[in-house]
Short mmCIF file of C-alpha atoms in Angstrom, two decimals:
data_model
loop_
_atom_site.label_atom_id
_atom_site.label_comp_id
_atom_site.label_asym_id
_atom_site.label_seq_id
_atom_site.Cartn_x
_atom_site.Cartn_y
_atom_site.Cartn_z
CA MET A 1223 21.29 -9.12 -11.14
CA SER A 1224 20.82 -12.77 -11.96
CA LEU A 1225 18.86 -13.40 -14.82
CA GLY A 1226 16.25 -16.39 -14.12
CA TYR A 1227 18.18 -18.25 -11.29
CA PRO A 1228 20.52 -17.41 -8.28
CA LEU A 1229 24.14 -17.26 -8.67
CA ARG A 1230 25.17 -18.35 -5.57
CA ILE A 1231 23.52 -19.36 -2.23
CA PRO A 1232 23.50 -16.67 -0.14
CA TYR A 1233 25.28 -17.92 3.35
CA GLU A 1234 25.89 -14.96 4.70
CA GLU A 1235 22.73 -13.35 4.63
CA ILE A 1236 21.18 -16.44 5.69
CA VAL A 1237 23.59 -16.95 8.86
CA CYS A 1238 23.36 -13.47 9.76
CA GLY A 1239 19.45 -13.43 9.39
CA VAL A 1240 19.51 -16.57 11.69
CA GLU A 1241 21.51 -15.05 14.16
CA GLN A 1242 19.67 -11.42 14.13
CA ALA A 1243 16.56 -13.64 14.84
CA ILE A 1244 17.93 -15.75 17.78
CA SER A 1245 19.29 -12.38 19.28
CA ARG A 1246 16.02 -10.25 18.76
CA ASN A 1247 13.71 -13.19 20.03
CA LYS A 1248 16.30 -14.03 23.21
CA VAL A 1249 16.12 -17.67 22.58
CA PRO A 1250 17.66 -19.86 25.03
CA THR A 1251 21.37 -21.20 24.35
CA ALA A 1252 20.52 -24.72 23.93
CA ASP A 1253 17.67 -24.14 21.88
CA ALA A 1254 20.06 -21.60 19.98
CA GLU A 1255 22.75 -23.99 19.29
CA VAL A 1256 20.23 -26.25 17.95
CA ILE A 1257 19.00 -23.96 15.24
CA ARG A 1258 22.26 -23.08 14.46
CA GLN A 1259 23.38 -26.94 13.87
CA ASP A 1260 19.94 -27.44 11.79
CA ILE A 1261 20.51 -24.48 9.41
CA ALA A 1262 24.28 -25.57 9.23
CA VAL A 1263 23.04 -29.35 7.70
CA ILE A 1264 20.91 -27.57 5.44
CA LEU A 1265 23.12 -24.93 3.93
CA ARG A 1266 25.85 -27.93 3.47
CA LYS A 1267 23.23 -29.94 1.52
CA SER A 1268 22.08 -27.01 -0.61
CA LYS A 1269 22.34 -26.91 -4.10
CA LEU A 1270 21.69 -24.30 -6.64
CA PRO A 1271 18.75 -24.60 -8.61
CA LYS A 1272 18.52 -25.49 -12.33
CA SER A 1273 18.14 -22.52 -14.74
CA ASN A 1274 14.32 -22.21 -15.63
CA ILE A 1275 15.20 -20.32 -18.88
CA THR A 1276 17.10 -20.92 -22.34
CA THR A 1277 20.25 -19.32 -23.43
CA GLU A 1278 18.12 -17.36 -26.04
CA GLU A 1279 15.70 -16.17 -23.27
CA ARG A 1280 18.56 -15.07 -21.11
CA LEU A 1281 20.28 -13.18 -23.78
CA ALA A 1282 17.06 -11.33 -24.52
CA LEU A 1283 16.57 -10.37 -20.90
CA LYS A 1284 20.23 -9.16 -20.82
CA GLN A 1285 19.47 -6.84 -24.09
CA LEU A 1286 15.93 -5.76 -22.11
CA ARG A 1287 18.42 -4.97 -19.08
CA ASN A 1288 21.10 -3.15 -21.19
CA ASN A 1289 18.68 -0.85 -23.25
CA ASN A 1290 18.79 2.37 -21.55
CA ASP A 1291 16.05 3.70 -23.80
CA ILE A 1292 13.21 1.56 -22.22
CA LEU A 1293 12.21 0.40 -18.57
CA VAL A 1294 10.41 -2.62 -17.44
CA LEU A 1295 7.93 -2.42 -14.90
CA ARG A 1296 5.39 -3.75 -12.78
CA ALA A 1297 1.72 -2.53 -13.40
CA ASP A 1298 0.30 -0.73 -10.36
CA LYS A 1299 -2.67 -3.35 -9.96
CA GLY A 1300 -2.88 -6.87 -11.29
CA ASN A 1301 -0.08 -9.19 -12.57
CA ALA A 1302 0.98 -7.25 -15.94
CA THR A 1303 4.23 -6.35 -16.86
CA VAL A 1304 4.66 -3.09 -18.62
CA VAL A 1305 7.74 -1.77 -20.95
CA MET A 1306 7.85 2.07 -20.95
CA SER A 1307 10.10 4.43 -22.87
CA THR A 1308 12.73 6.05 -20.09
CA GLU A 1309 11.75 9.43 -21.83
CA GLU A 1310 7.95 9.11 -21.13
CA TYR A 1311 8.23 7.47 -17.52
CA VAL A 1312 10.83 10.55 -16.43
CA GLN A 1313 8.01 12.78 -17.83
CA LYS A 1314 5.45 11.40 -15.86
CA ILE A 1315 7.48 11.57 -12.78
CA ARG A 1316 8.58 15.07 -13.37
CA SER A 1317 4.92 15.94 -13.92
CA LEU A 1318 3.84 14.56 -10.52
CA LEU A 1319 6.67 16.20 -8.81
CA SER A 1320 5.79 19.60 -10.40
CA ASP A 1321 2.67 20.03 -8.19
CA THR A 1322 3.96 22.63 -5.45
CA ASN A 1323 1.48 21.88 -2.90
CA VAL A 1324 2.89 18.30 -2.44
CA TYR A 1325 6.39 18.64 -3.44
CA LYS A 1326 9.21 21.06 -2.89
CA GLN A 1327 12.70 20.97 -4.61
CA VAL A 1328 15.41 21.74 -2.52
CA SER A 1329 19.41 22.06 -3.19
CA TYR A 1330 20.26 19.83 -0.13
CA ASN A 1331 20.36 16.08 1.10
CA PRO A 1332 18.12 16.16 4.47
CA THR A 1333 19.37 12.70 5.21
CA ALA A 1334 21.36 13.63 8.01
CA SER A 1335 19.20 16.34 9.76
CA VAL A 1336 16.16 13.92 9.74
CA THR A 1337 18.43 11.23 10.97
CA ARG A 1338 19.66 13.48 14.15
CA ARG A 1339 15.95 14.54 14.78
CA ILE A 1340 14.59 11.25 14.82
CA ARG A 1341 17.26 9.79 17.35
CA THR A 1342 16.67 12.94 19.44
CA LEU A 1343 12.72 12.28 19.24
CA ILE A 1344 13.31 8.64 20.31
CA HIS A 1345 15.00 9.37 23.43
CA GLU A 1346 12.85 12.19 24.29
CA ASN A 1347 9.88 9.80 24.29
CA LYS A 1348 12.07 6.79 25.63
CA ASP A 1349 8.97 5.78 28.22
CA VAL A 1350 6.47 4.67 25.47
CA PHE A 1351 8.92 1.71 24.16
CA THR A 1352 10.07 -1.19 25.81
CA GLU A 1353 13.70 -1.73 26.83
CA ASP A 1354 14.08 -3.80 23.57
CA GLU A 1355 12.46 -1.39 21.16
CA TYR A 1356 14.36 1.43 22.12
CA ASN A 1357 17.58 0.03 21.65
CA PHE A 1358 16.56 -0.96 18.35
CA LEU A 1359 15.43 2.13 17.38
CA HIS A 1360 17.84 4.46 18.88
CA LYS A 1361 20.90 2.39 17.84
CA PRO A 1362 22.68 4.39 14.96
CA LYS A 1363 22.48 2.38 11.67
CA PRO A 1364 23.26 3.24 8.07
CA VAL A 1365 20.85 5.32 6.28
CA GLN A 1366 20.29 6.18 2.84
CA PRO A 1367 17.74 8.92 1.16
CA PRO A 1368 14.13 7.44 0.23
CA LYS A 1369 14.01 7.03 -3.40
CA LEU A 1370 11.19 7.87 -5.66
CA TYR A 1371 9.64 5.53 -8.51
CA GLY A 1372 6.20 4.95 -10.25
CA LEU A 1373 4.19 2.18 -11.23
CA PRO A 1374 1.98 2.48 -14.61
CA LYS A 1375 -1.79 2.64 -13.86
CA ILE A 1376 -2.55 0.88 -16.78
CA HIS A 1377 -6.24 0.70 -15.82
CA LYS A 1378 -6.23 4.51 -16.40
CA ARG A 1379 -6.44 6.75 -19.55
CA ASN A 1380 -3.00 7.85 -20.58
CA ILE A 1381 -1.43 5.28 -18.19
CA PRO A 1382 -0.57 7.51 -15.22
CA LEU A 1383 2.22 6.70 -12.77
CA ARG A 1384 1.28 5.90 -8.78
CA PRO A 1385 4.40 7.30 -6.96
CA ILE A 1386 6.18 5.20 -4.79
CA VAL A 1387 8.82 6.33 -2.43
CA SER A 1388 10.98 3.62 -0.92
CA LYS A 1389 11.48 4.09 2.56
CA ILE A 1390 13.45 1.08 3.54
CA ASP A 1391 16.58 1.84 5.34
CA SER A 1392 15.53 5.65 5.56
CA PRO A 1393 15.96 7.61 8.65
CA THR A 1394 12.21 7.18 9.41
CA TYR A 1395 11.34 3.36 8.48
CA ASN A 1396 11.95 1.72 11.46
CA LEU A 1397 10.32 4.14 13.70
CA ALA A 1398 7.21 4.45 11.20
CA LYS A 1399 7.23 0.74 11.19
CA HIS A 1400 6.86 0.49 15.00
CA VAL A 1401 4.35 3.31 14.51
CA ALA A 1402 2.06 1.50 12.17
CA GLY A 1403 2.27 -1.42 14.44
CA VAL A 1404 0.53 0.43 17.15
CA LEU A 1405 -2.07 1.96 15.12
CA ARG A 1406 -3.04 -1.19 12.96
CA PRO A 1407 -5.49 -2.57 15.75
CA LEU A 1408 -7.18 0.73 15.52
CA VAL A 1409 -8.19 -0.03 11.66
CA GLY A 1410 -10.20 -2.36 9.81
CA LYS A 1411 -13.05 -2.25 12.59
CA THR A 1412 -15.84 -0.95 10.04
CA PRO A 1413 -18.79 -2.52 8.26
CA SER A 1414 -16.98 -1.40 4.94
CA PHE A 1415 -13.87 -2.97 5.55
CA VAL A 1416 -12.34 -5.40 2.82
CA LYS A 1417 -9.32 -7.13 3.84
CA ASP A 1418 -8.42 -8.43 0.32
CA SER A 1419 -9.84 -10.36 -2.92
CA VAL A 1420 -10.58 -13.08 -0.90
CA HIS A 1421 -12.25 -11.44 1.62
CA PHE A 1422 -14.47 -9.28 -0.89
CA ARG A 1423 -15.27 -12.61 -2.73
CA ASP A 1424 -16.81 -14.11 0.49
CA ILE A 1425 -18.85 -10.76 0.62
CA VAL A 1426 -20.19 -11.35 -2.58
CA LYS A 1427 -21.87 -14.24 -1.43
CA SER A 1428 -24.39 -12.45 0.33
CA MET A 1429 -25.12 -10.05 -2.73
CA ARG A 1430 -28.56 -10.23 -4.75
CA LEU A 1431 -29.03 -7.42 -7.13
CA GLU A 1432 -32.72 -6.10 -8.02
CA PRO A 1433 -33.08 -4.87 -11.50
CA GLY A 1434 -32.79 -1.42 -10.71
CA ASP A 1435 -29.56 -1.94 -9.18
CA THR A 1436 -26.42 -0.54 -10.57
CA MET A 1437 -22.73 -1.93 -9.68
CA VAL A 1438 -20.09 0.92 -9.41
CA GLY A 1439 -16.54 1.59 -8.76
CA PHE A 1440 -15.37 4.50 -6.94
CA ASP A 1441 -11.57 5.63 -7.07
CA VAL A 1442 -10.15 8.29 -4.89
CA GLU A 1443 -7.82 10.36 -7.07
CA SER A 1444 -4.09 10.62 -5.50
CA LEU A 1445 -5.61 9.53 -1.89
CA PHE A 1446 -1.97 9.36 -0.17
CA THR A 1447 -0.59 12.78 -1.59
CA ASN A 1448 -4.10 14.11 -0.97
CA VAL A 1449 -4.54 13.14 2.86
CA ARG A 1450 -4.30 16.57 4.42
CA LEU A 1451 -1.93 15.46 7.69
CA LYS A 1452 -3.16 18.43 9.73
CA ASP A 1453 -6.96 16.92 9.68
CA CYS A 1454 -5.79 13.63 9.70
CA ILE A 1455 -3.55 14.35 12.90
CA GLU A 1456 -6.97 15.30 14.68
CA VAL A 1457 -8.62 12.19 13.54
CA ILE A 1458 -5.71 10.13 15.03
CA LYS A 1459 -5.40 12.01 18.40
CA ASN A 1460 -9.34 10.98 19.00
CA LYS A 1461 -8.65 7.42 17.80
CA LEU A 1462 -5.62 7.36 20.75
CA CYS A 1463 -7.38 9.23 23.19
CA ASP A 1464 -10.54 6.53 22.79
CA HIS A 1465 -8.02 3.62 23.07
CA GLU A 1466 -6.17 5.16 25.74
CA LEU A 1467 -2.81 4.89 24.02
CA PRO A 1468 -0.01 7.06 24.91
CA LYS A 1469 -0.64 10.71 23.61
CA GLU A 1470 3.32 11.03 22.70
CA TYR A 1471 2.83 8.74 19.61
CA ILE A 1472 1.01 11.81 18.04
CA VAL A 1473 4.57 13.54 18.17
CA LEU A 1474 5.92 10.64 16.67
CA ILE A 1475 3.45 10.33 14.14
CA GLU A 1476 3.90 13.81 13.04
CA HIS A 1477 7.69 13.49 12.70
CA CYS A 1478 7.42 10.45 10.75
CA LEU A 1479 5.37 12.28 8.27
CA ASP A 1480 7.03 15.52 8.48
CA GLY A 1481 10.35 13.96 7.62
CA ASN A 1482 9.11 12.81 4.25
CA TYR A 1483 11.76 13.56 1.71
CA LEU A 1484 12.65 11.77 -1.56
CA LEU A 1485 15.20 11.34 -3.93
CA PHE A 1486 14.75 11.30 -8.05
CA ARG A 1487 17.54 11.50 -10.55
CA ASP A 1488 19.87 13.04 -8.00
CA GLN A 1489 17.32 15.92 -7.29
CA TYR A 1490 15.91 16.05 -3.50
CA TYR A 1491 12.44 16.80 -2.74
CA LEU A 1492 10.61 17.56 0.43
CA GLN A 1493 6.80 16.25 0.52
CA ILE A 1494 5.11 18.72 2.34
CA ASP A 1495 1.56 17.50 2.31
CA GLY A 1496 0.14 14.06 2.27
CA VAL A 1497 1.71 10.77 2.66
CA ALA A 1498 4.29 9.10 0.94
CA MET A 1499 3.03 5.33 -0.31
CA GLY A 1500 5.85 3.25 0.62
CA SER A 1501 6.49 4.33 4.06
CA PRO A 1502 5.04 1.63 6.56
CA LEU A 1503 2.97 4.37 8.06
CA ALA A 1504 1.13 5.14 4.64
CA PRO A 1505 -1.60 2.48 4.21
CA ILE A 1506 -2.40 2.72 7.85
CA ILE A 1507 -3.02 6.78 7.92
CA ALA A 1508 -4.81 6.28 4.54
CA ASN A 1509 -7.42 3.82 6.08
CA ILE A 1510 -7.55 5.79 9.03
CA TRP A 1511 -8.37 8.97 7.11
CA MET A 1512 -10.71 7.14 4.71
CA GLU A 1513 -12.90 5.56 7.55
CA HIS A 1514 -13.09 9.33 8.91
CA PHE A 1515 -14.50 10.21 5.35
CA GLU A 1516 -16.80 7.54 4.73
CA ASP A 1517 -18.36 8.00 8.49
CA LEU A 1518 -19.53 11.38 7.27
CA ALA A 1519 -20.53 10.32 3.75
CA LEU A 1520 -22.87 7.48 4.70
CA ALA A 1521 -24.14 9.38 7.69
CA THR A 1522 -25.25 12.34 5.67
CA GLY A 1523 -25.52 11.20 2.14
CA PRO A 1524 -28.45 9.85 0.01
CA CYS A 1525 -30.01 6.89 0.91
CA THR A 1526 -29.81 5.53 -2.86
CA VAL A 1527 -26.60 3.63 -1.84
CA LYS A 1528 -27.41 -0.13 -1.01
CA LEU A 1529 -23.90 -1.66 -0.25
CA TRP A 1530 -20.41 0.28 0.31
CA LYS A 1531 -17.36 -1.59 0.54
CA ARG A 1532 -14.04 -0.09 0.41
CA TYR A 1533 -10.40 -1.21 -0.01
CA VAL A 1534 -8.05 1.63 1.04
CA ASP A 1535 -8.76 4.05 -2.09
CA ASP A 1536 -10.85 1.68 -3.92
CA VAL A 1537 -14.78 1.18 -3.16
CA PHE A 1538 -17.24 -1.29 -4.37
CA CYS A 1539 -20.98 0.27 -4.24
CA ILE A 1540 -24.24 -0.73 -5.20
CA ILE A 1541 -26.70 2.02 -6.00
CA ASN A 1542 -30.29 2.10 -6.69
CA GLY A 1543 -30.53 3.99 -9.71
CA GLY A 1544 -28.70 4.40 -12.93
CA GLN A 1545 -26.29 6.99 -14.32
CA GLN A 1546 -28.16 9.96 -13.11
CA GLU A 1547 -28.22 8.95 -9.53
CA ILE A 1548 -24.40 8.05 -9.49
CA GLU A 1549 -23.24 11.27 -10.68
CA GLN A 1550 -25.37 12.78 -8.17
CA TYR A 1551 -23.94 10.73 -5.66
CA VAL A 1552 -20.17 11.64 -6.95
CA ASN A 1553 -21.07 14.84 -7.10
CA TYR A 1554 -22.13 14.61 -3.05
CA LEU A 1555 -18.81 12.78 -2.35
CA ASN A 1556 -16.68 15.53 -4.25
CA SER A 1557 -18.50 18.52 -2.12
CA ILE A 1558 -17.47 16.73 1.59
CA HIS A 1559 -13.71 17.54 1.65
CA PRO A 1560 -11.90 19.77 -0.90
CA LYS A 1561 -8.63 17.20 -1.00
CA ILE A 1562 -10.81 14.30 -1.91
CA LYS A 1563 -12.27 13.59 -5.21
CA PHE A 1564 -13.38 10.61 -6.63
CA THR A 1565 -13.93 9.08 -10.15
CA TYR A 1566 -16.40 6.18 -11.11
CA GLU A 1567 -16.69 3.18 -13.25
CA MET A 1568 -20.03 1.74 -13.95
CA GLU A 1569 -20.79 -1.74 -14.34
CA LYS A 1570 -21.13 -2.60 -18.25
CA ASN A 1571 -23.48 -5.58 -19.27
CA ARG A 1572 -24.00 -6.19 -15.63
CA CYS A 1573 -20.26 -7.15 -15.21
CA LEU A 1574 -17.74 -5.15 -13.10
CA ALA A 1575 -14.14 -6.10 -11.79
CA PHE A 1576 -12.97 -5.07 -8.32
CA LEU A 1577 -9.82 -6.01 -6.62
CA ASP A 1578 -9.00 -8.29 -9.28
CA VAL A 1579 -12.75 -9.60 -8.70
CA GLU A 1580 -14.99 -9.86 -12.05
CA ILE A 1581 -18.27 -9.72 -10.81
CA LYS A 1582 -20.95 -10.97 -13.29
CA VAL A 1583 -24.88 -10.74 -12.32
CA LYS A 1584 -27.17 -13.20 -13.56
CA GLU A 1585 -30.75 -12.59 -14.65
CA ASP A 1586 -31.82 -13.53 -11.13
CA GLY A 1587 -29.62 -11.04 -9.57
CA LEU A 1588 -26.88 -13.53 -7.90
CA PRO A 1589 -23.52 -12.98 -8.93
CA VAL A 1590 -20.81 -15.18 -10.26
CA CYS A 1591 -17.18 -14.20 -9.69
CA GLN A 1592 -13.71 -14.83 -11.14
CA LEU A 1593 -10.66 -14.71 -8.93
CA GLN A 1594 -7.18 -15.26 -10.02
CA ASP A 1595 -8.20 -17.44 -13.28
CA PHE A 1596 -10.64 -20.01 -11.85
CA TRP A 1597 -14.38 -19.27 -11.43
CA LEU A 1598 -16.74 -19.35 -8.22
CA LEU A 1599 -20.44 -19.67 -8.57
CA TRP A 1600 -22.83 -19.01 -5.55
CA ALA A 1601 -26.12 -20.25 -6.19
CA HIS A 1602 -28.86 -20.19 -3.16
CA VAL A 1603 -30.48 -23.55 -2.25
CA SER A 1604 -32.59 -23.53 0.31
CA GLY A 1605 -31.59 -20.18 1.51
CA GLN A 1606 -27.66 -21.32 1.70
CA GLY A 1607 -24.94 -20.42 -0.99
CA MET A 1608 -23.05 -23.62 -2.08
CA GLY A 1609 -21.82 -24.82 -5.47
CA SER A 1610 -18.68 -24.10 -7.52
CA MET A 1611 -18.01 -24.36 -11.45
#
């Protein structure tokens, strides 16, 4: 691993990537040759960038990397870097794996059997793929077991870890990626959908809070591992039927999800329920489940909710009332499904953070939002939001 700058230009990787793109997209011979020549010219002129760190900084990074007693990790949310003792990290991972409702330790490597099963499944359902898709998915490839790691939730008490399973090059990865592409257009159509921080900021433009309104952030506890697959598959079946998609995709989805296993410190585990965050299917499945859940919640819940906006497992809500009404609503949400439980955070001093956006409400009920180190202020002039600071 280089520290601060690349040691060499990856010529082979670049050329192989270009050739793969030419082949996959069936670029005509003449156009392909032009692309190759252009890439060759660029590579011949390429030079390594100068180091962006000092010698002292490089030595300090080497010392950190070689210190086996600590780990340097990316935080689960935000752009923070976390330094954690290796012992504490391993202990927290093992605590997650001790949940026998989600994980089962096994004494064998499931990679070969899962690979055979997936290739057989792809062949049996050949008709749902195009010829190129089938050839790509069914062709034997080098595979490796999915590996578990954790990201520290520094915004939570005691800094728990969010379990992530790296599925790249795993037996189910390419099929899961394909199926995710089929399901992706089916989600994100609900009024509650939030695409990202910028989208949320735009939503906030139209907000105006009354004196009795309270901003609340809801968070689903361990959503991915608590998605009950049996219930979720039924929801997906209905979506496929509504959109007239081949029912064979249910079988493909089931096998992608049932094929969940992972490796941590030379020990294999089966994931017997929930979805593994890190799979291409995970965010799609989680969104489908949450759309179903919130349909139930908003259709039958108390009418104190004035706004409900969700990004996967994080919800921004405006409730007409105070802490008593909020706690009543949380109790209602937690009664809907035995596996889905919410925690909440109320605004403080008319301020609440959501998706890296900090919302401050002025005395007139209009919001001021901070996004990525700059401020955006919306004022309503002649009925239109405008202005910046």
